[in-house]
CSV table of C-alpha atoms and ligand atoms in Angstrom, one decimal:
chain,number,residue,atom,x,y,z
A,1,MET,CA,106.4,90.8,114.8
A,2,SER,CA,108.6,88.2,113.5
A,3,THR,CA,110.2,88.6,110.1
A,4,SER,CA,112.2,85.4,110.1
A,5,PRO,CA,111.7,83.2,107.1
A,6,GLU,CA,112.1,80.3,109.5
A,7,ALA,CA,109.4,81.3,111.9
A,8,PRO,CA,107.0,78.4,112.2
A,9,ARG,CA,103.4,79.4,112.2
A,10,SER,CA,100.9,76.8,113.1
A,11,TYR,CA,97.3,77.1,112.0
A,12,ALA,CA,96.3,73.9,113.8
A,13,GLU,CA,93.6,75.7,116.0
A,14,SER,CA,92.2,77.6,113.1
A,15,LEU,CA,92.0,74.3,111.2
A,16,ARG,CA,90.4,72.5,114.1
A,17,LEU,CA,87.7,75.3,114.6
A,18,PHE,CA,87.0,75.3,110.9
A,19,ALA,CA,86.4,71.5,111.0
A,20,ARG,CA,84.0,71.9,113.9
A,21,ALA,CA,82.4,75.0,112.2
A,22,SER,CA,81.8,72.9,109.1
A,23,ARG,CA,79.8,70.4,111.0
A,24,VAL,CA,77.3,73.2,112.4
A,25,ILE,CA,77.6,76.1,109.9
A,26,PRO,CA,76.9,75.8,106.2
A,27,GLY,CA,80.2,76.3,104.4
A,28,GLY,CA,82.1,76.6,107.8
A,29,ILE,CA,83.0,80.0,107.4
A,30,TYR,CA,80.7,81.9,104.7
A,31,GLY,CA,81.1,84.9,102.4
A,32,HIS,CA,84.3,86.9,101.9
A,33,THR,CA,86.2,85.5,104.8
A,34,SER,CA,85.9,81.7,103.7
A,35,PRO,CA,89.3,79.9,103.7
A,36,ALA,CA,88.4,78.8,100.1
A,37,LEU,CA,89.2,82.4,99.0
A,38,THR,CA,92.8,82.6,100.4
A,39,VAL,CA,95.2,79.7,100.8
A,40,PRO,CA,93.7,76.9,102.8
A,41,GLY,CA,96.1,76.0,105.6
A,42,LYS,CA,98.4,79.0,105.0
A,43,PHE,CA,96.3,81.6,106.5
A,44,PRO,CA,94.5,82.1,109.9
A,45,ASN,CA,90.8,81.6,109.9
A,46,PHE,CA,89.7,82.6,113.6
A,47,ALA,CA,90.7,85.5,115.5
A,48,THR,CA,90.8,86.1,119.3
A,49,HIS,CA,91.7,89.7,119.9
A,50,ALA,CA,93.2,92.8,118.3
A,51,GLU,CA,94.8,96.2,119.3
A,52,GLY,CA,95.8,99.1,117.0
A,53,GLY,CA,96.9,97.9,113.7
A,54,ARG,CA,97.4,94.2,114.8
A,55,TYR,CA,95.4,91.1,115.6
A,56,TRP,CA,96.0,87.6,117.1
A,57,ASP,CA,94.6,84.4,115.5
A,58,ALA,CA,93.2,81.3,117.4
A,59,ASP,CA,96.7,79.8,117.5
A,60,GLY,CA,98.3,82.8,119.2
A,61,ASN,CA,99.9,84.2,116.0
A,62,GLU,CA,100.3,87.8,115.9
A,63,PHE,CA,99.7,89.9,112.6
A,64,LEU,CA,100.3,93.3,111.4
A,65,ASP,CA,96.8,93.8,109.7
A,66,PHE,CA,96.4,95.3,106.4
A,67,MET,CA,92.7,94.1,106.0
A,68,CYS,CA,91.3,95.8,109.1
A,69,GLY,CA,88.3,93.7,109.5
A,70,TYR,CA,87.8,94.2,105.6
A,71,GLY,CA,87.5,97.9,106.1
A,72,PRO,CA,85.7,98.7,109.5
A,73,ILE,CA,88.7,99.4,111.5
A,74,VAL,CA,89.8,103.1,110.4
A,75,LEU,CA,91.3,104.2,113.6
A,76,GLY,CA,92.9,101.1,114.8
A,77,TYR,CA,91.2,98.2,116.8
A,78,ASN,CA,89.9,98.7,120.2
A,79,HIS,CA,90.5,102.5,120.0
A,80,PRO,CA,90.4,103.9,123.7
A,81,GLU,CA,88.2,107.0,123.0
A,82,VAL,CA,85.7,105.2,120.7
A,83,GLU,CA,85.5,102.4,123.1
A,84,ALA,CA,85.1,104.8,126.2
A,85,ALA,CA,82.1,106.5,124.3
A,86,ALA,CA,80.7,103.2,123.5
A,87,GLU,CA,81.1,101.8,127.1
A,88,LYS,CA,79.4,104.9,128.6
A,89,GLN,CA,76.4,104.4,126.3
A,90,ARG,CA,76.5,100.4,127.1
A,91,ARG,CA,76.1,101.3,130.7
A,92,ASP,CA,73.1,103.6,130.0
A,93,GLY,CA,71.6,101.1,127.6
A,94,ASP,CA,71.7,100.1,123.9
A,95,CYS,CA,68.5,98.8,122.7
A,96,PHE,CA,65.5,100.9,123.7
A,97,ASN,CA,61.8,101.4,122.7
A,98,HIS,CA,63.0,104.7,121.2
A,99,PRO,CA,66.0,106.2,119.4
A,100,THR,CA,68.3,108.3,121.6
A,101,GLU,CA,69.7,111.7,121.1
A,102,ALA,CA,72.9,110.0,119.6
A,103,THR,CA,70.8,109.3,116.6
A,104,VAL,CA,69.8,112.8,116.0
A,105,LEU,CA,73.4,114.0,116.6
A,106,LEU,CA,74.7,111.5,114.1
A,107,ALA,CA,72.2,112.5,111.5
A,108,GLU,CA,72.9,116.1,111.9
A,109,ARG,CA,76.7,115.5,111.8
A,110,LEU,CA,76.4,113.3,108.6
A,111,ALA,CA,74.1,115.8,106.7
A,112,ALA,CA,76.6,118.6,107.6
A,113,LEU,CA,79.6,116.6,106.6
A,114,THR,CA,78.3,115.4,103.4
A,115,GLY,CA,76.6,118.5,102.1
A,116,LEU,CA,73.3,116.6,102.0
A,117,GLY,CA,70.0,117.0,104.0
A,118,TRP,CA,69.2,114.1,106.2
A,119,ALA,CA,70.4,110.7,107.2
A,120,VAL,CA,69.0,107.3,108.3
A,121,PHE,CA,70.7,104.2,110.0
A,122,GLY,CA,71.0,100.6,109.7
A,123,LYS,CA,73.6,97.9,110.6
A,124,ASN,CA,75.0,96.7,107.2
A,125,GLY,CA,76.0,98.2,103.9
A,126,SER,CA,73.4,95.9,102.1
A,127,ASP,CA,70.6,97.5,104.2
A,128,MET,CA,71.4,100.8,102.9
A,129,THR,CA,72.2,100.1,99.2
A,130,THR,CA,68.8,98.3,98.8
A,131,TRP,CA,66.9,100.9,100.7
A,132,ALA,CA,68.5,103.6,98.6
A,133,VAL,CA,67.3,101.9,95.5
A,134,GLN,CA,63.9,101.8,96.7
A,135,VAL,CA,63.9,105.5,97.6
A,136,ALA,CA,64.9,106.0,94.0
A,137,ARG,CA,62.2,104.0,92.7
A,138,GLU,CA,59.6,105.9,95.0
A,139,PHE,CA,60.9,109.1,94.1
A,140,THR,CA,60.9,108.7,90.4
A,141,GLY,CA,58.1,106.1,90.0
A,142,ARG,CA,60.6,104.2,87.7
A,143,LYS,CA,61.7,100.6,87.9
A,144,LYS,CA,65.2,100.3,86.3
A,145,ILE,CA,68.5,100.4,88.2
A,146,LEU,CA,71.9,100.7,86.3
A,147,ARG,CA,75.2,99.6,88.0
A,148,VAL,CA,78.8,98.8,87.0
A,149,ARG,CA,79.8,95.4,86.0
A,150,GLY,CA,81.6,93.8,88.6
A,151,GLY,CA,80.9,96.3,91.3
A,152,TYR,CA,79.7,95.0,94.7
A,153,HIS,CA,76.7,96.6,96.4
A,154,GLY,CA,75.9,93.8,99.0
A,155,SER,CA,74.3,90.4,99.5
A,156,HIS,CA,70.8,91.2,98.6
A,157,ALA,CA,69.2,89.3,95.7
A,158,TRP,CA,69.2,92.3,93.3
A,159,CYS,CA,72.9,92.7,93.4
A,160,SER,CA,74.4,89.5,95.2
A,161,PRO,CA,77.4,88.1,93.3
A,162,GLY,CA,76.1,84.7,94.1
A,163,HIS,CA,73.5,82.6,92.4
A,164,GLY,CA,71.9,80.5,95.0
A,165,GLY,CA,68.3,81.1,95.7
A,166,ILE,CA,68.1,84.0,93.1
A,167,ILE,CA,65.4,84.0,90.4
A,168,PRO,CA,65.8,86.0,87.2
A,169,GLU,CA,63.0,88.4,88.3
A,170,ASP,CA,65.2,89.6,91.2
A,171,ARG,CA,67.5,91.2,88.5
A,172,GLU,CA,65.0,91.8,85.7
A,173,HIS,CA,65.2,95.6,86.1
A,174,VAL,CA,68.9,95.7,87.0
A,175,HIS,CA,71.4,96.6,84.0
A,176,VAL,CA,75.1,96.9,83.9
A,177,PHE,CA,77.5,99.2,82.1
A,178,GLN,CA,81.2,99.3,82.1
A,179,TRP,CA,83.3,101.3,84.6
A,180,ASN,CA,85.2,104.2,82.9
A,181,ASP,CA,83.2,103.6,79.6
A,182,PRO,CA,80.5,106.3,79.3
A,183,ASP,CA,79.4,105.0,75.9
A,184,THR,CA,78.1,101.8,77.6
A,185,LEU,CA,76.2,104.0,80.0
A,186,ARG,CA,74.8,106.2,77.1
A,187,ASP,CA,73.6,103.0,75.3
A,188,LEU,CA,71.7,101.6,78.4
A,189,LEU,CA,70.0,105.0,79.0
A,190,ALA,CA,69.1,105.2,75.3
A,191,ARG,CA,67.6,101.8,75.6
A,192,HIS,CA,65.7,102.3,78.8
A,193,ARG,CA,64.8,106.1,78.5
A,194,GLY,CA,62.4,107.3,81.0
A,195,GLN,CA,62.5,104.0,83.0
A,196,VAL,CA,65.6,104.4,84.9
A,197,ALA,CA,65.3,105.3,88.6
A,198,ALA,CA,68.9,105.2,89.6
A,199,LEU,CA,72.5,104.6,88.9
A,200,ILE,CA,74.4,103.0,91.7
A,201,ALA,CA,78.3,102.7,91.7
A,202,SER,CA,81.1,103.1,94.2
A,203,PRO,CA,83.3,106.2,94.0
A,204,TYR,CA,85.9,104.2,92.3
A,205,HIS,CA,85.8,100.7,91.0
A,206,HIS,CA,86.9,98.1,93.6
A,207,PRO,CA,85.8,94.7,92.2
A,208,ALA,CA,85.7,91.7,94.6
A,209,PHE,CA,88.6,90.3,92.6
A,210,GLY,CA,91.7,92.1,91.7
A,211,ASP,CA,92.9,95.5,90.7
A,212,SER,CA,91.0,98.7,91.5
A,213,ALA,CA,90.4,101.4,88.9
A,214,LEU,CA,90.1,105.1,89.8
A,215,PRO,CA,87.7,107.3,87.8
A,216,ALA,CA,89.3,108.4,84.5
A,217,PRO,CA,89.4,112.3,84.1
A,218,GLY,CA,85.9,113.5,83.4
A,219,PHE,CA,84.2,110.2,84.0
A,220,TRP,CA,82.1,111.3,86.9
A,221,ALA,CA,81.3,114.6,85.3
A,222,THR,CA,79.9,112.7,82.4
A,223,VAL,CA,77.9,110.3,84.6
A,224,GLU,CA,76.4,113.0,86.5
A,225,GLU,CA,75.5,115.0,83.4
A,226,LEU,CA,73.9,111.9,81.8
A,227,CYS,CA,71.9,111.1,84.9
A,228,ARG,CA,70.7,114.7,85.4
A,229,ARG,CA,69.6,114.9,81.6
A,230,ASP,CA,67.4,111.8,82.1
A,231,GLY,CA,66.2,112.5,85.6
A,232,VAL,CA,68.2,109.4,87.0
A,233,LEU,CA,69.2,109.7,90.6
A,234,LEU,CA,72.7,109.1,91.3
A,235,ILE,CA,73.6,106.8,94.2
A,236,CYS,CA,77.1,106.7,95.5
A,237,ASP,CA,77.9,103.3,97.3
A,238,ASP,CA,80.6,104.6,99.7
A,239,VAL,CA,80.2,101.6,102.1
A,240,ARG,CA,83.8,100.5,101.4
A,241,ALA,CA,85.8,103.6,100.7
A,242,GLY,CA,83.8,106.0,103.0
A,243,PHE,CA,86.0,107.9,105.6
A,244,ARG,CA,89.4,106.8,104.1
A,245,LEU,CA,89.5,109.3,101.3
A,246,HIS,CA,87.4,112.4,102.6
A,247,LEU,CA,85.5,112.9,105.9
A,248,GLY,CA,82.5,114.2,104.1
A,249,GLY,CA,82.3,111.1,101.7
A,250,SER,CA,84.5,110.1,98.7
A,251,HIS,CA,82.1,112.0,96.3
A,252,GLN,CA,83.9,115.1,97.7
A,253,HIS,CA,87.3,113.6,97.2
A,254,PHE,CA,86.4,112.7,93.4
A,255,GLU,CA,84.4,115.9,93.1
A,256,PHE,CA,80.8,114.8,92.0
A,257,ALA,CA,77.4,115.4,93.6
A,258,PRO,CA,75.3,112.2,94.2
A,259,ASP,CA,71.7,112.4,95.3
A,260,LEU,CA,72.2,109.6,97.9
A,261,VAL,CA,75.3,108.2,99.6
A,262,CYS,CA,75.5,104.9,101.5
A,263,PHE,CA,78.1,104.4,104.2
A,264,SER,CA,78.9,101.6,106.7
A,265,LYS,CA,82.3,99.9,107.4
A,266,ALA,CA,84.4,102.6,108.7
A,267,LEU,CA,81.7,104.7,110.2
A,268,GLY,CA,81.7,103.1,113.6
A,269,ASN,CA,85.3,101.8,113.7
A,270,GLY,CA,84.1,98.3,114.1
A,271,HIS,CA,80.8,98.9,115.7
A,272,ALA,CA,78.0,97.7,113.5
A,273,ILE,CA,76.3,100.7,111.9
A,274,SER,CA,75.4,101.9,108.4
A,275,ALA,CA,73.9,105.0,107.0
A,276,ALA,CA,72.2,106.4,104.0
A,277,VAL,CA,72.4,110.2,103.5
A,278,GLY,CA,70.3,112.0,100.9
A,279,LYS,CA,69.4,115.3,99.2
A,280,ALA,CA,66.6,117.4,100.8
A,281,GLU,CA,64.1,116.9,97.8
A,282,LEU,CA,64.2,113.2,98.4
A,283,LYS,CA,63.2,113.4,102.1
A,284,VAL,CA,59.4,113.0,101.6
A,285,ALA,CA,59.9,110.0,99.2
A,286,ALA,CA,62.4,108.6,101.8
A,287,SER,CA,59.8,108.8,104.6
A,288,ARG,CA,57.6,106.6,102.5
A,289,VAL,CA,60.0,103.7,102.1
A,290,PHE,CA,59.6,101.4,105.0
A,291,LEU,CA,62.9,101.1,107.1
A,292,THR,CA,63.5,99.2,110.4
A,293,GLY,CA,65.4,96.6,112.1
A,294,SER,CA,65.5,95.1,115.4
A,295,PHE,CA,68.7,96.6,116.4
A,296,TRP,CA,69.1,99.5,114.0
A,297,GLN,CA,68.7,102.3,116.6
A,298,GLY,CA,71.3,100.8,118.9
A,299,ALA,CA,72.8,103.7,120.7
A,300,VAL,CA,76.2,102.1,121.3
A,301,ALA,CA,77.1,102.1,117.7
A,302,MET,CA,75.7,105.6,117.3
A,303,ARG,CA,78.1,106.9,119.9
A,304,ALA,CA,81.0,104.9,118.5
A,305,ALA,CA,80.2,106.6,115.1
A,306,LEU,CA,80.2,110.0,116.6
A,307,ALA,CA,83.5,109.4,118.4
A,308,THR,CA,84.9,108.0,115.3
A,309,LEU,CA,84.0,111.0,113.2
A,310,GLU,CA,85.4,113.5,115.7
A,311,ILE,CA,88.8,111.6,116.0
A,312,LEU,CA,89.1,111.2,112.2
A,313,GLU,CA,88.7,115.0,111.8
A,314,ARG,CA,90.7,116.0,115.0
A,315,ASP,CA,93.7,113.9,114.1
A,316,ASP,CA,93.7,114.4,110.5
A,317,CYS,CA,93.6,110.5,110.3
A,318,ILE,CA,92.6,110.8,106.5
A,319,SER,CA,95.9,112.5,105.3
A,320,ARG,CA,97.9,110.1,107.7
A,321,MET,CA,96.4,107.0,106.1
A,322,GLN,CA,97.2,108.5,102.6
A,323,ARG,CA,101.0,109.2,103.5
A,324,ILE,CA,101.4,105.8,105.2
A,325,GLY,CA,99.7,104.2,102.0
A,326,GLU,CA,102.0,106.1,99.7
A,327,ARG,CA,105.0,104.9,101.6
A,328,PHE,CA,103.6,101.3,101.3
A,329,THR,CA,102.8,101.3,97.8
A,330,ALA,CA,106.1,103.0,96.8
A,331,GLY,CA,108.0,100.3,98.9
A,332,LEU,CA,106.3,97.5,97.1
A,333,ARG,CA,106.9,98.8,93.8
A,334,ALA,CA,110.6,99.2,94.6
A,335,GLY,CA,110.7,95.8,96.2
A,336,ALA,CA,109.1,94.0,93.4
A,337,GLU,CA,111.5,95.9,90.9
A,338,LYS,CA,114.5,94.9,93.0
A,339,HIS,CA,113.5,91.2,92.5
A,340,GLY,CA,112.8,91.6,88.6
A,341,LEU,CA,109.1,91.2,89.2
A,342,ARG,CA,106.3,93.4,87.6
A,343,VAL,CA,103.5,94.4,89.8
A,344,ASN,CA,100.5,96.7,89.6
A,345,CYS,CA,99.6,98.9,92.5
A,346,SER,CA,96.0,100.1,92.3
A,347,GLY,CA,93.5,101.9,94.2
A,348,PRO,CA,93.9,105.1,96.5
A,349,PRO,CA,96.9,104.8,98.9
A,350,ALA,CA,94.7,104.2,102.0
A,351,ILE,CA,92.9,101.3,100.2
A,352,PRO,CA,95.7,99.8,98.2
A,353,PHE,CA,96.1,96.6,96.4
A,354,MET,CA,99.0,95.1,94.5
A,355,SER,CA,98.9,92.3,91.9
A,356,PHE,CA,101.6,90.6,89.9
A,357,ALA,CA,101.5,91.2,86.1
A,358,ALA,CA,100.3,88.2,84.0
A,359,ASP,CA,99.6,86.0,87.1
A,360,THR,CA,97.1,83.7,85.7
A,361,GLY,CA,95.2,81.8,88.3
A,362,TRP,CA,96.5,84.4,91.0
A,363,GLN,CA,99.3,81.8,91.9
A,364,ARG,CA,102.1,84.4,92.5
A,365,GLN,CA,99.5,86.6,94.4
A,366,ARG,CA,98.6,83.7,96.6
A,367,ASP,CA,102.2,82.6,97.2
A,368,PHE,CA,103.1,86.1,98.0
A,369,CYS,CA,100.3,86.7,100.5
A,370,ALA,CA,100.9,83.3,102.1
A,371,GLU,CA,104.6,84.2,102.6
A,372,MET,CA,103.6,87.5,104.0
A,373,ALA,CA,101.3,85.7,106.6
A,374,ARG,CA,104.2,83.5,107.4
A,375,ARG,CA,106.2,86.7,108.3
A,376,GLY,CA,103.3,88.0,110.4
A,377,VAL,CA,101.7,90.4,107.8
A,378,PHE,CA,98.2,89.8,107.0
A,379,LEU,CA,96.9,90.8,103.3
A,380,HIS,CA,94.3,89.1,101.0
A,381,PRO,CA,95.3,87.8,97.7
A,382,HIS,CA,92.7,89.2,95.6
A,383,HIS,CA,90.5,91.5,97.7
A,384,ASN,CA,91.8,95.1,98.0
A,385,TRP,CA,93.5,95.9,101.3
A,386,PHE,CA,92.9,98.6,104.1
A,387,LEU,CA,95.1,100.9,106.1
A,388,CYS,CA,94.1,102.4,109.3
A,389,ALA,CA,95.4,105.4,111.4
A,390,ALA,CA,97.1,103.2,113.9
A,391,HIS,CA,99.7,102.0,111.5
A,392,THR,CA,103.0,103.5,111.7
A,393,GLU,CA,106.0,104.2,109.5
A,394,ALA,CA,107.7,101.4,111.5
A,395,ASP,CA,104.8,99.1,110.7
A,396,ILE,CA,105.1,99.8,106.9
A,397,ASP,CA,108.9,99.4,107.0
A,398,GLY,CA,108.4,96.0,108.8
A,399,ALA,CA,105.9,94.9,106.1
A,400,LEU,CA,108.3,96.0,103.4
A,401,ALA,CA,111.1,93.9,104.9
A,402,ALA,CA,108.6,91.0,104.9
A,403,ALA,CA,107.7,91.7,101.4
A,404,ASP,CA,111.4,91.8,100.4
A,405,ALA,CA,111.7,88.1,101.5
A,406,ALA,CA,108.4,87.2,100.0
A,407,PHE,CA,109.3,88.7,96.7
A,408,ALA,CA,112.6,86.9,96.7
A,409,LEU,CA,110.7,83.6,97.1
A,410,VAL,CA,108.2,84.4,94.3
A,411,ALA,CA,111.2,85.4,92.0
A,412,ALA,CA,112.8,82.1,92.9
A,413,GLY,CA,109.7,80.0,92.1
A,414,GLU,CA,109.7,81.6,88.6
A,415,LYS,CA,113.3,80.5,87.8
B,1,PLP,C1,80.8,98.9,98.2
B,1,PLP,C2,80.0,98.0,99.1
B,1,PLP,N1,78.7,98.0,99.2
B,1,PLP,C3,78.0,97.4,99.9
B,1,PLP,C4,78.6,96.3,100.7
B,1,PLP,C5,77.8,95.6,101.5
B,1,PLP,O1,78.1,95.8,103.0
B,1,PLP,P1,77.5,94.8,104.0
B,1,PLP,O2,78.5,93.6,103.9
B,1,PLP,O3,78.0,95.5,105.3
B,1,PLP,O4,76.2,94.3,103.9
B,1,PLP,C6,80.1,96.2,100.8
B,1,PLP,C7,80.7,95.3,101.6
B,1,PLP,O5,81.7,94.9,101.4
B,1,PLP,C8,80.7,97.0,99.8
B,1,PLP,O6,82.0,96.9,99.7
């Protein structure tokens, strides 16, 4: 990895591909990987291959990757044992008329790890959050869903942060309260008493833009108590944080007891799989909510997930990511201070984020991340970052050396 400030990095091929994509794909690149959300022309937009904690873009630039595919890569790209398990299954077949034993093994494993009773599988987080909401409606016979303002639960109409193609009726029964503010939840529950099927929230608040917020002391206990009192089911959306904080789900890390938990991202170390796991008493209602997808029983992703869970546990990867993350955020804080800059590091160490104080319009943040990209370190200006178990202490130290130079440039720009 080059940390030279002079290192020229061309994104010419990325830009050429983006121009071609724009002609045949609406938006060119859609969703959260759109170039419009980073710094156009200063970040790579197309990848070719990856290994461990690094990837290469279409121009041949190498990056130390702190986005990890926006979360799925938890052990490192192309992990040999995960890929060997996937490859063996690929030779036997992936898509059949029936599920394979791997589906049963994975359901057993997730039920045991989470302390809940059963599991079902899909391909994306949105598949599972939407289905979990339906299960709650089926079980309670109620319509209303409560969620946290600014929280993200996927791209489906009831929760999408977008507006296109959405009609008011899609969200008529979805109401928002404020993270870490139980009074706003109490108000909503009082207003809709007897009508609320479920409350869905991520285990800590990680909005699409900016700083994360951990649960305030007692917040989850209060949420749980209020939900139980009113017969409201609690859905933990662990799609983003799952398997980076606790092997059995982030609810165990933050010590609360949801009725349903949704996973995706890290579960298959890059293989497309999602899961919803639920309490035994919801199993009959769950069996009445139609659930299917052409590829949702795919055996390769099930085998990859089984291998991922085994390695996460065997190698104590979650503690490792925590340690590496602490080294990273401590180094960022110290680096910023050295250059007289005020930063806020937020989120758990394994899913860190850093922002500059009073950075209106995210300008410093964008400059900093563009400078890091120029030095071969890939971060996103306003989406939280992700560490993986393949990152080493030396990687962190390399990233901090790049950050020192990037901080210097940001500080110089302020003078
Ligand atoms: C917390 C959370 N829930 C749900 C989703 C939706 O997952 P997917 O994009 O796989 O549909 C995401 C994706 O980023 C997420 O972070």
